[in-house]
Amino acid sequence: MAKLGLEAIVEILKSAGEPTRLRLLALLARGDLTVTDLTDILGQSQPRISRHLKLLTEAALVERYQEGAWAYFRLRHDGAAVSLARHLLESADEADPVLARDAERLVVLKKARAEKAQAYFSRNAAEWDELRRLHVSEAEVEATLVRLIGEEPVDAFLDLGTGTGRILQLFEGLYRRGVGVDASRDMLAVARSNLDRAGITKASIRHGDIFNLPLERDEFDVVTIHQVLHFLDEPDAAIAEAARMLRPGGRLVIIDLAPHTLEHLRDAHAHLRLGFSHQIVKDWLEQAALALEQTIDLAPADPSADALTVTIWLARDQRPAEKGATGAEPLIAIGRRT
């Protein structure tokens, strides 16, 4: 931990050393949350929570970022101040009645979000292709992906949030072994049907949690998550889990929506996030020990329409690639449900 002067330590302790603010830090250490989330968990008024968050932000302990009409807060990832705050949190007893109750309420909140998204996926499993019209042409996205990934074969390919299995079909000629994982059994049924129809036998479909995959680490040259992150409560955790699947030197490609203002997508289509900025995804990639190599924005032909911009991030595992593991550079893609 970076060394701090006496006055700096005192100021940080003043900022963090208040019951509500310490509770906020403990919650934000578990993921990004809105003011509404925090008021529901702590049972305090929005103005009171906002004042505490403002103080924590000014003390460089918390950072704020905007997504449409919603503001998210998170514990900062680096800096001397937050290093000291994390040390305080590590010293806290998780069995403390107040902290334990906050943690339980956070679990309930996240469970409700996950159930809402899961119900949406199940309801729309057979109609997913219609929802693709929300953004820039799918043909353009796929053509860009094919150019970006290249034609050199790889050994193992993983598609996270596989949806209808479209990504496994698109790259069928690239991999020796493919795996698609999804949390929705309805979507898995659709994916299996599509793979059967296409005669693809080297890809298998599995039910699993994107945050806790039923797979071995360092196993895949290619991992894809296609338009899934905006449905997730903790997209950074999904990226970290995807990175865990990568073999040394593997590439990760994230395909998702750029920031937008279509608020109705939250309720109508269970979007938890209104797109992602270049910087926030770059931060998450770096946290997962991945190096960002390229960012591509695919904007709609008519900027006045409601069509959305799709962004593709290409990142790489920084460990030296294993010799003889595959005939090509390893790949991982995180992208859109299709």
Coordinates of C-alpha atoms in Angstrom, one line a residue:
M1 CA 0.0 0.0 0.0
A2 CA 1.2 3.5 -0.8
K3 CA 2.6 5.5 2.1
L4 CA 0.6 8.5 3.3
G5 CA 1.4 11.5 5.4
L6 CA -0.3 12.0 8.8
E7 CA -2.7 14.7 7.6
A8 CA -3.8 12.6 4.5
I9 CA -4.5 9.6 6.7
V10 CA -6.5 11.7 9.1
E11 CA -8.6 13.1 6.2
I12 CA -9.3 9.7 4.8
L13 CA -10.3 8.3 8.1
K14 CA -12.6 11.3 8.6
S15 CA -14.3 10.6 5.3
A16 CA -14.7 6.9 5.9
G17 CA -15.1 6.9 9.7
E18 CA -18.8 7.4 9.8
P19 CA -21.3 4.5 10.1
T20 CA -23.3 5.2 7.0
R21 CA -20.3 6.0 4.9
L22 CA -18.5 2.9 6.0
R23 CA -21.6 0.8 5.1
L24 CA -21.6 2.5 1.7
L25 CA -18.0 1.6 1.1
A26 CA -18.6 -2.0 2.1
L27 CA -21.5 -2.3 -0.3
L28 CA -19.7 -0.6 -3.2
A29 CA -16.8 -2.9 -2.7
R30 CA -19.2 -5.7 -3.8
G31 CA -20.2 -4.0 -7.1
D32 CA -21.6 -0.9 -8.8
L33 CA -24.9 0.4 -7.4
T34 CA -27.2 3.3 -7.9
V35 CA -28.5 5.8 -5.3
T36 CA -31.8 4.0 -5.4
D37 CA -30.2 0.6 -4.7
L38 CA -28.3 2.1 -1.8
T39 CA -31.4 3.8 -0.3
D40 CA -33.3 0.5 -0.5
I41 CA -30.6 -1.4 1.2
L42 CA -29.8 1.1 4.0
G43 CA -33.3 2.3 4.5
Q44 CA -32.2 6.0 4.5
S45 CA -33.4 8.9 2.4
Q46 CA -32.0 9.7 -1.0
P47 CA -30.7 13.1 -0.1
R48 CA -28.9 11.7 2.9
I49 CA -27.3 8.9 0.8
S50 CA -26.4 11.4 -1.9
R51 CA -24.6 13.7 0.6
H52 CA -22.5 10.8 1.9
L53 CA -21.7 9.6 -1.7
K54 CA -20.6 13.2 -2.5
L55 CA -18.2 13.3 0.4
L56 CA -16.8 9.9 -0.5
T57 CA -16.3 10.9 -4.1
E58 CA -14.5 14.1 -3.0
A59 CA -12.2 12.0 -0.8
A60 CA -11.3 9.9 -3.9
L61 CA -12.8 6.8 -2.3
V62 CA -15.7 6.4 -4.7
E63 CA -16.3 7.3 -8.3
R64 CA -19.5 8.1 -10.2
Y65 CA -20.4 7.4 -13.8
Q66 CA -23.6 8.1 -15.7
E67 CA -25.7 5.7 -17.7
G68 CA -28.6 7.5 -19.3
A69 CA -30.8 8.9 -16.4
W70 CA -29.1 6.7 -13.9
A71 CA -25.9 7.3 -12.0
Y72 CA -23.8 4.4 -10.8
F73 CA -21.2 4.5 -8.0
R74 CA -18.3 2.2 -7.3
L75 CA -15.3 1.9 -5.1
R76 CA -12.3 3.3 -6.8
H77 CA -9.8 0.7 -8.0
D78 CA -6.6 2.5 -7.3
G79 CA -5.1 5.3 -5.3
A80 CA -3.6 5.7 -1.8
A81 CA -6.9 6.7 -0.3
V82 CA -8.9 3.7 -1.5
S83 CA -6.0 1.4 -0.5
L84 CA -6.4 2.5 3.1
A85 CA -10.2 2.2 2.8
R86 CA -9.9 -1.4 1.5
H87 CA -7.6 -2.2 4.5
L88 CA -10.3 -0.9 6.8
L89 CA -13.0 -3.0 5.1
E90 CA -10.8 -6.1 5.3
S91 CA -10.5 -5.5 9.1
A92 CA -14.3 -5.4 9.5
D93 CA -16.1 -8.4 10.9
E94 CA -18.5 -9.7 8.3
A95 CA -20.7 -11.1 11.1
D96 CA -21.3 -7.6 12.4
P97 CA -25.2 -7.4 12.6
V98 CA -25.4 -4.2 10.6
L99 CA -22.9 -5.2 7.8
A100 CA -24.4 -8.7 7.7
R101 CA -27.9 -7.2 7.2
D102 CA -26.7 -4.9 4.5
A103 CA -25.1 -7.8 2.7
E104 CA -28.3 -9.9 2.9
R105 CA -30.3 -7.0 1.4
L106 CA -27.8 -6.7 -1.4
V107 CA -28.2 -10.4 -2.2
V108 CA -31.9 -10.0 -2.3
L109 CA -31.7 -7.0 -4.6
K110 CA -29.3 -8.8 -7.0
K111 CA -31.5 -11.9 -7.0
A112 CA -34.5 -9.8 -8.0
R113 CA -32.6 -8.3 -10.8
A114 CA -31.4 -11.6 -12.0
E115 CA -34.9 -13.1 -11.9
K116 CA -36.2 -10.3 -13.9
A117 CA -33.6 -10.8 -16.6
Q118 CA -34.1 -14.5 -16.5
A119 CA -37.8 -14.2 -16.9
Y120 CA -37.3 -11.9 -19.9
F121 CA -34.9 -14.3 -21.6
S122 CA -37.4 -17.1 -21.1
R123 CA -40.4 -15.2 -22.5
N124 CA -38.5 -14.1 -25.5
A125 CA -36.4 -17.2 -26.3
A126 CA -38.3 -17.9 -29.6
E127 CA -38.5 -14.2 -30.6
W128 CA -34.9 -13.1 -30.1
D129 CA -34.1 -12.3 -33.7
E130 CA -36.8 -9.6 -33.6
L131 CA -34.9 -7.8 -30.8
R132 CA -31.7 -7.6 -32.9
R133 CA -33.3 -4.7 -34.8
L134 CA -32.7 -2.4 -31.9
H135 CA -29.1 -1.7 -33.1
V136 CA -26.9 -1.4 -36.1
S137 CA -27.2 -4.1 -38.8
E138 CA -26.3 -7.5 -37.4
A139 CA -24.7 -8.3 -40.8
E140 CA -22.3 -5.4 -40.3
V141 CA -21.4 -6.5 -36.7
E142 CA -20.8 -10.1 -37.8
A143 CA -18.6 -9.0 -40.8
T144 CA -16.5 -6.8 -38.5
L145 CA -16.1 -9.7 -36.0
V146 CA -15.0 -12.1 -38.7
R147 CA -12.4 -9.6 -40.0
L148 CA -11.2 -8.8 -36.5
I149 CA -10.9 -12.4 -35.4
G150 CA -9.3 -13.7 -38.5
E151 CA -9.3 -17.1 -40.2
E152 CA -6.5 -19.0 -38.4
P153 CA -8.0 -22.0 -36.6
V154 CA -8.1 -22.4 -32.8
D155 CA -8.5 -25.4 -30.6
A156 CA -11.2 -24.4 -28.1
F157 CA -13.9 -21.7 -28.4
L158 CA -16.3 -20.6 -25.6
D159 CA -19.5 -18.6 -26.2
L160 CA -20.8 -17.1 -22.9
G161 CA -24.5 -16.1 -22.9
T162 CA -24.8 -18.1 -26.1
G163 CA -28.5 -17.3 -26.7
T164 CA -29.6 -18.8 -30.0
G165 CA -26.1 -20.2 -30.6
R166 CA -25.5 -17.8 -33.5
I167 CA -21.8 -17.1 -32.6
L168 CA -21.0 -20.8 -32.5
Q169 CA -22.5 -21.1 -36.0
L170 CA -20.7 -18.0 -37.3
F171 CA -17.3 -19.3 -36.2
E172 CA -17.9 -23.0 -36.8
G173 CA -15.1 -23.2 -39.3
L174 CA -12.6 -21.6 -36.8
Y175 CA -12.6 -24.0 -33.8
R176 CA -12.0 -27.7 -33.2
R177 CA -14.2 -27.7 -30.1
G178 CA -16.9 -25.2 -29.2
V179 CA -18.9 -24.7 -26.0
G180 CA -21.9 -22.5 -25.5
V181 CA -23.1 -21.5 -22.0
D182 CA -26.3 -19.8 -21.0
A183 CA -28.4 -19.5 -17.8
S184 CA -31.8 -19.7 -19.7
R185 CA -32.9 -23.3 -20.4
D186 CA -35.3 -21.9 -23.0
M187 CA -32.4 -20.2 -24.9
L188 CA -30.4 -23.4 -24.6
A189 CA -33.1 -25.3 -26.2
V190 CA -33.2 -22.9 -29.1
A191 CA -29.4 -23.0 -29.5
R192 CA -29.3 -26.8 -29.5
S193 CA -32.1 -26.8 -32.1
N194 CA -30.2 -24.3 -34.3
L195 CA -26.9 -26.2 -34.1
D196 CA -28.7 -29.5 -34.9
R197 CA -30.3 -27.8 -37.9
A198 CA -26.9 -26.5 -39.1
G199 CA -25.3 -30.0 -38.7
I200 CA -22.7 -28.7 -36.2
T201 CA -21.6 -31.6 -33.9
K202 CA -18.3 -30.2 -32.6
A203 CA -20.1 -27.6 -30.4
S204 CA -21.9 -28.5 -27.1
I205 CA -24.4 -26.4 -25.1
R206 CA -24.3 -26.2 -21.3
H207 CA -26.4 -24.6 -18.6
G208 CA -24.3 -22.4 -16.3
D209 CA -23.8 -19.2 -14.5
I210 CA -21.7 -16.6 -16.3
F211 CA -20.2 -15.5 -12.9
N212 CA -19.3 -19.0 -11.9
L213 CA -18.7 -21.1 -14.9
P214 CA -18.7 -24.9 -14.7
L215 CA -15.5 -25.1 -16.7
E216 CA -11.8 -25.3 -16.1
R217 CA -9.6 -22.2 -16.1
D218 CA -7.1 -21.5 -18.9
E219 CA -9.0 -23.9 -21.1
F220 CA -10.1 -21.8 -24.1
D221 CA -8.4 -20.0 -26.9
V222 CA -11.6 -18.2 -27.8
V223 CA -14.4 -17.0 -25.5
T224 CA -17.4 -15.0 -26.8
I225 CA -20.1 -13.0 -24.9
H226 CA -22.4 -11.4 -27.4
Q227 CA -24.6 -8.5 -26.2
V228 CA -25.0 -9.8 -22.7
L229 CA -23.2 -7.4 -20.4
H230 CA -26.0 -4.8 -20.5
F231 CA -28.3 -7.4 -18.9
L232 CA -25.9 -8.0 -16.0
D233 CA -25.7 -6.4 -12.5
E234 CA -22.0 -6.9 -12.4
P235 CA -20.5 -6.9 -15.9
D236 CA -17.0 -6.5 -14.6
A237 CA -17.3 -9.8 -12.7
A238 CA -18.4 -11.5 -15.9
I239 CA -15.4 -10.1 -17.7
A240 CA -13.1 -11.4 -14.9
E241 CA -14.7 -14.8 -15.1
A242 CA -14.2 -14.8 -18.9
A243 CA -10.6 -13.9 -18.5
R244 CA -10.2 -16.8 -16.1
M245 CA -11.2 -19.1 -18.9
L246 CA -8.5 -17.8 -21.3
R247 CA -5.3 -19.7 -22.1
P248 CA -2.1 -17.6 -21.9
G249 CA -2.0 -15.1 -24.7
G250 CA -5.8 -15.5 -25.5
R251 CA -7.8 -12.7 -26.9
L252 CA -11.1 -11.3 -25.6
V253 CA -13.6 -9.5 -27.8
I254 CA -16.5 -7.7 -26.1
I255 CA -19.4 -6.8 -28.2
D256 CA -22.1 -4.6 -26.6
L257 CA -24.0 -1.4 -26.9
A258 CA -22.4 2.0 -26.7
P259 CA -23.9 4.5 -24.2
H260 CA -27.4 5.6 -25.2
T261 CA -30.6 7.2 -23.7
L262 CA -33.4 4.7 -24.5
E263 CA -34.7 4.5 -21.0
H264 CA -37.6 2.3 -22.0
L265 CA -35.2 -0.6 -22.6
R266 CA -34.8 -1.0 -18.8
D267 CA -38.5 -2.0 -18.3
A268 CA -39.4 -3.2 -21.8
H269 CA -36.3 -5.4 -22.3
A270 CA -34.7 -5.8 -18.9
H271 CA -31.6 -3.8 -19.7
L272 CA -29.8 -3.0 -16.5
R273 CA -27.2 -0.8 -18.2
L274 CA -27.7 1.7 -21.0
G275 CA -24.6 0.8 -22.9
F276 CA -20.9 1.1 -21.9
S277 CA -18.3 3.8 -22.5
H278 CA -14.9 3.0 -23.9
Q279 CA -13.3 4.0 -20.5
I280 CA -15.4 1.9 -18.2
V281 CA -14.8 -1.3 -20.3
K282 CA -11.1 -0.5 -20.5
D283 CA -11.0 -0.2 -16.7
W284 CA -12.7 -3.6 -16.3
L285 CA -10.4 -5.2 -18.8
E286 CA -7.3 -3.9 -17.0
Q287 CA -8.7 -5.2 -13.7
A288 CA -8.9 -8.6 -15.3
A289 CA -5.3 -8.4 -16.3
L290 CA -6.1 -8.0 -20.0
A291 CA -4.6 -5.5 -22.3
L292 CA -7.0 -3.5 -24.6
E293 CA -5.7 -3.7 -28.2
Q294 CA -8.5 -2.2 -30.2
T295 CA -11.9 -0.5 -29.9
I296 CA -14.4 -0.2 -32.8
D297 CA -17.7 1.7 -32.9
L298 CA -20.3 0.6 -35.4
A299 CA -22.8 3.5 -35.7
P300 CA -26.2 3.2 -37.4
A301 CA -26.6 4.6 -40.9
D302 CA -29.3 7.0 -39.8
P303 CA -28.1 8.8 -36.6
S304 CA -31.5 10.3 -36.1
A305 CA -33.2 6.9 -35.7
D306 CA -33.5 4.9 -32.6
A307 CA -30.9 2.3 -33.9
L308 CA -28.1 1.9 -31.4
T309 CA -24.3 2.0 -31.9
V310 CA -22.5 -1.3 -31.2
T311 CA -19.0 -1.2 -29.8
I312 CA -16.4 -4.0 -30.1
W313 CA -13.5 -4.1 -27.6
L314 CA -10.5 -6.4 -28.4
A315 CA -8.2 -7.3 -25.5
R316 CA -5.5 -9.9 -24.8
D317 CA -4.3 -12.0 -22.0
Q318 CA -0.8 -10.7 -21.2
R319 CA 0.8 -14.1 -20.3
P320 CA 3.0 -15.5 -23.1
A321 CA 1.1 -17.8 -25.4
E322 CA 1.8 -21.5 -24.9
K323 CA 3.8 -23.0 -27.7
G324 CA 2.0 -25.6 -29.7
A325 CA -1.3 -25.1 -27.9
T326 CA -3.0 -24.0 -31.1
G327 CA -2.2 -23.2 -34.6
A328 CA -3.4 -19.6 -34.3
E329 CA -3.4 -16.7 -31.9
P330 CA -5.9 -17.5 -29.1
L331 CA -9.2 -15.5 -29.1
I332 CA -12.0 -14.6 -26.7
A333 CA -15.0 -12.6 -27.6
I334 CA -17.7 -11.3 -25.3
G335 CA -20.7 -10.1 -27.2
R336 CA -24.3 -10.0 -28.0
R337 CA -27.1 -12.5 -27.5
T338 CA -28.3 -13.6 -30.9

